[in-house]
PDB file of C-alpha atoms in Angstrom:
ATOM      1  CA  UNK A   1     -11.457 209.765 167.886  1.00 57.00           C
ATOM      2  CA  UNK A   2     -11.775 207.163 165.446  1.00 64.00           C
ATOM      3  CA  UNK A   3     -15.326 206.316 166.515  1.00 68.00           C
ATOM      4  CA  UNK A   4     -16.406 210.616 165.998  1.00 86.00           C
ATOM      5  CA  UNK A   5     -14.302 210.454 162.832  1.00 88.00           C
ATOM      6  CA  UNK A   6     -16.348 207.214 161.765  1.00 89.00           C
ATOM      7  CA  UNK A   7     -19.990 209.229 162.541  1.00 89.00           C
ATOM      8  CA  UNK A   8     -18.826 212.603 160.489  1.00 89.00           C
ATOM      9  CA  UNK A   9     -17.491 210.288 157.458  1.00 92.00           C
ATOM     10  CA  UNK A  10     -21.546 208.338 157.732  1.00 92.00           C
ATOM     11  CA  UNK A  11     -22.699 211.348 158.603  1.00 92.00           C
ATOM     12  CA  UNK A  12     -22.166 213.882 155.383  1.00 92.00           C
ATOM     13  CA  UNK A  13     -20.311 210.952 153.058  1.00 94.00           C
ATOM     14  CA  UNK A  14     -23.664 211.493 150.679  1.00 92.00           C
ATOM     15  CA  UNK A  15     -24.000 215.320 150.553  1.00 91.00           C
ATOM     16  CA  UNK A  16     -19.977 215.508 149.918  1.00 93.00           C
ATOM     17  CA  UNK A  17     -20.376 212.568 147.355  1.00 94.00           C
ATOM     18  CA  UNK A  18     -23.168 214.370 145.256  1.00 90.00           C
ATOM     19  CA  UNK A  19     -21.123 218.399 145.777  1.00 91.00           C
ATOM     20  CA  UNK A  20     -18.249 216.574 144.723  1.00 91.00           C
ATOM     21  CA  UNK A  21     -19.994 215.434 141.807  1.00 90.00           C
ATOM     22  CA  UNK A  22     -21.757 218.464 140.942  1.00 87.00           C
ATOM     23  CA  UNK A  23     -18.233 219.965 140.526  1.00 85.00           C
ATOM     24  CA  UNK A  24     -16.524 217.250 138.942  1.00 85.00           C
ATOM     25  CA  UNK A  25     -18.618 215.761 136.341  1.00 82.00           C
ATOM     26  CA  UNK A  26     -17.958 212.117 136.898  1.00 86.00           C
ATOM     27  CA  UNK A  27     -17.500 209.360 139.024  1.00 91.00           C
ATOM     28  CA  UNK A  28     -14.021 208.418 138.608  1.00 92.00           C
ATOM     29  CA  UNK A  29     -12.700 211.555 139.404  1.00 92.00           C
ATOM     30  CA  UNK A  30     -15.543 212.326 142.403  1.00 93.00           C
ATOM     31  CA  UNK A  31     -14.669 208.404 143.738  1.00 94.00           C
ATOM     32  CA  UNK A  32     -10.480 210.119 143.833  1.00 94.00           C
ATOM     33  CA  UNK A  33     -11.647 213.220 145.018  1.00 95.00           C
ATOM     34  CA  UNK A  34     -14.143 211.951 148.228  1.00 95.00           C
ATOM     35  CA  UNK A  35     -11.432 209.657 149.420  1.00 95.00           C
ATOM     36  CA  UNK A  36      -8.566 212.053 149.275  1.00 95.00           C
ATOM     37  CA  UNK A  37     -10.767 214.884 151.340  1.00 95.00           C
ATOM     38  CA  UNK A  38     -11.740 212.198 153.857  1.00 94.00           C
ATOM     39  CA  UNK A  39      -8.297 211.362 154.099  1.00 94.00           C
ATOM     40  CA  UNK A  40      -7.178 214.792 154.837  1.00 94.00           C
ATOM     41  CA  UNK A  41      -9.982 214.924 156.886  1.00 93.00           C
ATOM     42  CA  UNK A  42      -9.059 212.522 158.916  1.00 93.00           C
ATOM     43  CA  UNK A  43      -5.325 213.650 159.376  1.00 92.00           C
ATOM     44  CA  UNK A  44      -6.704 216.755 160.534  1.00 90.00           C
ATOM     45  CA  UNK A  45      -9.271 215.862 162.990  1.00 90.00           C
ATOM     46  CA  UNK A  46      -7.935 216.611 166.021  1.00 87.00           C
ATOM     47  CA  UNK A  47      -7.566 219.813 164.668  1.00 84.00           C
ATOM     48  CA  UNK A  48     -11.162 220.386 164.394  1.00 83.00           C
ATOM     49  CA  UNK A  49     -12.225 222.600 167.173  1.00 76.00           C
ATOM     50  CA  UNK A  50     -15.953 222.407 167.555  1.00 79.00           C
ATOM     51  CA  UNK A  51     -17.873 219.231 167.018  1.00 75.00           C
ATOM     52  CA  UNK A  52     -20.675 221.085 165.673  1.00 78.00           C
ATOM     53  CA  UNK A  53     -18.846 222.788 162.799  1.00 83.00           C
ATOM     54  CA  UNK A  54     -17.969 219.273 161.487  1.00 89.00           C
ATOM     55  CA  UNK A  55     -19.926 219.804 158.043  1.00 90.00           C
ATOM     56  CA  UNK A  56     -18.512 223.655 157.399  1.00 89.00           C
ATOM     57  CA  UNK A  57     -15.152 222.425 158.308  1.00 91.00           C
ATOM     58  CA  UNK A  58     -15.297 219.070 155.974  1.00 93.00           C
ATOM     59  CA  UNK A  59     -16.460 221.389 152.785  1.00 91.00           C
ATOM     60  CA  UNK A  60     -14.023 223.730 153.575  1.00 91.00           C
ATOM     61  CA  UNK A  61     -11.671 221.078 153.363  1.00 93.00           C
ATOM     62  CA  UNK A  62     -13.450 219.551 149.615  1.00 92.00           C
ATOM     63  CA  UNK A  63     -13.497 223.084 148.321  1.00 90.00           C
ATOM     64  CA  UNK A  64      -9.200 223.395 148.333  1.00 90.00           C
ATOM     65  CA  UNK A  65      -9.413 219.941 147.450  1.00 93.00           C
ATOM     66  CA  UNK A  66     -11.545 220.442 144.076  1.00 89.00           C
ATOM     67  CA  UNK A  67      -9.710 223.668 143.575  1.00 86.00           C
ATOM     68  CA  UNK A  68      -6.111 221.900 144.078  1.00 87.00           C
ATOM     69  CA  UNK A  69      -7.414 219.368 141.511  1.00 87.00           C
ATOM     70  CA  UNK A  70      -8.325 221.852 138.773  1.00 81.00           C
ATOM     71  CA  UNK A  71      -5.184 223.479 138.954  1.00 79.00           C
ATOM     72  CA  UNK A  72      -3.811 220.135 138.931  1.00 77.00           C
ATOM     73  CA  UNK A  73      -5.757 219.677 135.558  1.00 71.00           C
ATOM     74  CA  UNK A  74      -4.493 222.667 133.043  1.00 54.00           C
ATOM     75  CA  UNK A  75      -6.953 221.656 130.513  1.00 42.00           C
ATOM     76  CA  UNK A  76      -9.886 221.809 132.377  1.00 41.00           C
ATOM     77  CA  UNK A  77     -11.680 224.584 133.295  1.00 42.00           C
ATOM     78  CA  UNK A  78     -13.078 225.002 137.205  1.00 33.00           C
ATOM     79  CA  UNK A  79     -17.033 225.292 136.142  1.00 40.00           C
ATOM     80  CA  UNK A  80     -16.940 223.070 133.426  1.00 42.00           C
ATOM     81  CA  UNK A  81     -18.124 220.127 135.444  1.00 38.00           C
ATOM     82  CA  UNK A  82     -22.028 221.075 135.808  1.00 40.00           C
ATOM     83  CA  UNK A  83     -23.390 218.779 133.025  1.00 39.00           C
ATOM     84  CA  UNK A  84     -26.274 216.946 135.235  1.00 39.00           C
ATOM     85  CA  UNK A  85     -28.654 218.603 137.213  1.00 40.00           C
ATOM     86  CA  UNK A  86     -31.203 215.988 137.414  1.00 38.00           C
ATOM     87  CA  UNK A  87     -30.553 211.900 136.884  1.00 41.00           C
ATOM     88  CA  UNK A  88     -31.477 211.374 132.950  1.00 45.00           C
ATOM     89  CA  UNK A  89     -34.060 208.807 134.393  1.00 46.00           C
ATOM     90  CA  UNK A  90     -36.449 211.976 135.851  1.00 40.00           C
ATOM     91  CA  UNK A  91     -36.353 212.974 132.710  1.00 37.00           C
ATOM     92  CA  UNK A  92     -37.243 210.514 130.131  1.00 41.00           C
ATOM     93  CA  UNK A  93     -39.904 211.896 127.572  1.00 40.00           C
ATOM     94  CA  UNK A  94     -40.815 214.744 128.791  1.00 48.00           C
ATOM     95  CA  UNK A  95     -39.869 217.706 126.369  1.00 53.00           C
ATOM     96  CA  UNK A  96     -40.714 220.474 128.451  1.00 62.00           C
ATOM     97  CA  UNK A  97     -38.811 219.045 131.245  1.00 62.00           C
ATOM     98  CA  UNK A  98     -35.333 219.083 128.969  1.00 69.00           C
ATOM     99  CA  UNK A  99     -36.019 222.693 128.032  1.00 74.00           C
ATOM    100  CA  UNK A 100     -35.790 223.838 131.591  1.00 75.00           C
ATOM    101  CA  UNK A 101     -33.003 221.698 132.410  1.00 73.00           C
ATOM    102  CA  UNK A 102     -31.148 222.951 129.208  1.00 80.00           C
ATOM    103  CA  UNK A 103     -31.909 226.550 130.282  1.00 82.00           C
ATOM    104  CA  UNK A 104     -31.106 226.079 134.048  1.00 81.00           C
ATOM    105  CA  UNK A 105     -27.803 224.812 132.976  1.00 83.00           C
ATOM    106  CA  UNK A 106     -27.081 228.068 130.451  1.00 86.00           C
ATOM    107  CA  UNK A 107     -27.881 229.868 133.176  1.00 87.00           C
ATOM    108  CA  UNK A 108     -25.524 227.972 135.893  1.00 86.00           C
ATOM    109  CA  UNK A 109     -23.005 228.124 133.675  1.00 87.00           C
ATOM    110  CA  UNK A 110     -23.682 232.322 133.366  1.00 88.00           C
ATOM    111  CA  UNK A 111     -23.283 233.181 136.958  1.00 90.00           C
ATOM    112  CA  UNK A 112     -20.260 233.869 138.551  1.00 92.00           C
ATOM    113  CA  UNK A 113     -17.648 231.118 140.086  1.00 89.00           C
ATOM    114  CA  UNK A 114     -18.631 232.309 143.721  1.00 90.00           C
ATOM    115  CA  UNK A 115     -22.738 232.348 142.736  1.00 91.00           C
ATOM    116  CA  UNK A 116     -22.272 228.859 141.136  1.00 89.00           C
ATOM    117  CA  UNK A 117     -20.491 227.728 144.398  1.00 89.00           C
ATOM    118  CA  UNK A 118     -23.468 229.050 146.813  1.00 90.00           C
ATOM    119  CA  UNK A 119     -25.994 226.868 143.886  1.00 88.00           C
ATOM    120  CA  UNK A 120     -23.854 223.759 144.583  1.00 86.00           C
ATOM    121  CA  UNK A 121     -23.470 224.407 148.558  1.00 87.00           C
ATOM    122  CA  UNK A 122     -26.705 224.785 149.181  1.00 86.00           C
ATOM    123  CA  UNK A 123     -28.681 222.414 146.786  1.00 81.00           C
ATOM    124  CA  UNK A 124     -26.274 219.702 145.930  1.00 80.00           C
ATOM    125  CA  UNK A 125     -24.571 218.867 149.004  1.00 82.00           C
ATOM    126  CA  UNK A 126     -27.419 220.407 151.569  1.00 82.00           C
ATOM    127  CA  UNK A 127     -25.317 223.108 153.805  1.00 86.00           C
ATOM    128  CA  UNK A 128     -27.456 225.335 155.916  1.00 89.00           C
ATOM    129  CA  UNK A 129     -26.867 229.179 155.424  1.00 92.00           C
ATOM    130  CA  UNK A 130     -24.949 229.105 158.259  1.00 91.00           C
ATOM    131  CA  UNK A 131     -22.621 226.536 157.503  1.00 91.00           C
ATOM    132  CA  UNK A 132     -22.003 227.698 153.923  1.00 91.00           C
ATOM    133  CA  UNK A 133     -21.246 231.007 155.698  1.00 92.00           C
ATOM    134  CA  UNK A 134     -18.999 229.494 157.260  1.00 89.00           C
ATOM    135  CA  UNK A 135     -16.929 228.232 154.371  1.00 89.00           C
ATOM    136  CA  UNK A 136     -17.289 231.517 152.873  1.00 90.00           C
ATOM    137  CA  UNK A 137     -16.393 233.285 155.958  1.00 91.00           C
ATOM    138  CA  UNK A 138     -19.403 235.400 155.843  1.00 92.00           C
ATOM    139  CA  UNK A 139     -22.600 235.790 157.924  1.00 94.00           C
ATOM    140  CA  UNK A 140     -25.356 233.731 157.950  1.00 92.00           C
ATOM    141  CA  UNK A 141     -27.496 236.813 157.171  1.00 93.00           C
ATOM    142  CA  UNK A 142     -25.271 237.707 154.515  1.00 94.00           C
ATOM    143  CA  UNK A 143     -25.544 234.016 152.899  1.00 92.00           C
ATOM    144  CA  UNK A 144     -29.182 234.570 153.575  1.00 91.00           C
ATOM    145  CA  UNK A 145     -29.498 237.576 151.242  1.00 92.00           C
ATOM    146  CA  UNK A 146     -27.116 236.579 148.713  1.00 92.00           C
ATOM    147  CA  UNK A 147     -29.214 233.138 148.440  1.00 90.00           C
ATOM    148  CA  UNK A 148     -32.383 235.331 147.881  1.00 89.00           C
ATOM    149  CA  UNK A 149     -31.272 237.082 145.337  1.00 91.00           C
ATOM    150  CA  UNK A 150     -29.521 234.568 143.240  1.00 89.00           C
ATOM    151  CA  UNK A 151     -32.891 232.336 143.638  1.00 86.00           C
ATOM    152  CA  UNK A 152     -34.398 235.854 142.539  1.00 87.00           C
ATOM    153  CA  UNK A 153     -31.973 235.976 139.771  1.00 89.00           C
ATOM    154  CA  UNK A 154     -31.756 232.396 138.621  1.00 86.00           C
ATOM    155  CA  UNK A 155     -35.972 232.290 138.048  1.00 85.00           C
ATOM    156  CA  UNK A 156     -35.965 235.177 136.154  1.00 86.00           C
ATOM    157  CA  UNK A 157     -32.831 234.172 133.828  1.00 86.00           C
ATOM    158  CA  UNK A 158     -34.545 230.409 133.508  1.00 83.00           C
ATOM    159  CA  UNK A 159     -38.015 232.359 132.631  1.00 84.00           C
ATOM    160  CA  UNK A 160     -36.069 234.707 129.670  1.00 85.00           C
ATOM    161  CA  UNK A 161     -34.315 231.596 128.654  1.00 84.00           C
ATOM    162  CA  UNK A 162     -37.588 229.701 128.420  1.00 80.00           C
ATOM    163  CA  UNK A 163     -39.260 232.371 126.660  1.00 81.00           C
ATOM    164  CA  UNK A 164     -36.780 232.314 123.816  1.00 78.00           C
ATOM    165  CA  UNK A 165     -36.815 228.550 123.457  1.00 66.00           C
ATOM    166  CA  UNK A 166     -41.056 228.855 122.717  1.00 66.00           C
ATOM    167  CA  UNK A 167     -40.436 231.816 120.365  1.00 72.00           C
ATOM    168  CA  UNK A 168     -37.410 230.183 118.518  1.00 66.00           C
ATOM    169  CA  UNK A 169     -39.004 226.331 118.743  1.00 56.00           C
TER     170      UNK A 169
END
């Protein structure tokens, strides 16, 4: 057990680190928060029934983690935390570059808690549809469609939000 336990933990320790983060905001809390959902994680193993549902199962277990820790945390609200998008590094200089970031973030922070989530499944910790379907309980084809449409969505929010930023700048 240990040594399965020991390949899941190298296995998806990066994509929980950065969904953590992407929900948290910073690296004290996301440090806490990764080591208490591996804990859990690992007092639950044997639990886990198919091998292959090891990634669904462990961001199933950081999602009531994170949302345990915001209602922990009375002053903070649950979508607060998505501040970085993109390492300030990528960024350096490059004007244009800050105006879509700024806008992609109005427009995170717009959609709805469960759109945000499927944003922060998918591209910061790296779940296949299938998996985040799985923490959803919903269909792949339904996670599918829903992605599709919030991609849809998202560009064409980021493109208005653009738009105003060249008229009013």
């Amino acid at each position: 057990m240990k040594r399965s336990f020991a390949l899941v933990y190298d296995g998806f320790f990066n994509d929980l680190y950065r969904y953590v983060y992407s929900k948290v905001g910073n690296k004290w809390d996301t440090d806490d928060l990764v080591s208490e959902i591996f804990r859990k994680a690992f007092e639950k193993y044997e639990s886990l029934q198919e091998p292959s549902n090891a990634k669904a199962w462990l961001f199933t277990i950081a999602r009531n983690t994170i949302i345990d820790f915001y209602r922990r945390k009375k002053d903070a609200l649950a979508g607060e935390a998505m501040e970085w998008i993109a390492s300030p590094e990528s960024l350096e200089g490059e004007v244009e570059q800050e105006e879509e970031l700024a806008c992609l973030q109005k427009v995170l922070a717009f959609l709805p808690e469960d759109e945000r989530e499927l944003v922060k499944l998918k591209y910061f910790a790296g779940l296949r549809h299938r998996e985040i379907g799985e923490v959803f309980s919903k269909s792949e084809e339904v996670i599918k469609m829903r992605a599709f449409r919030l991609l849809k969505k998202m560009s064409v929010l980021v493109k208005n939000c653009l738009e105003g930023v060249k008229r009013n700048g």
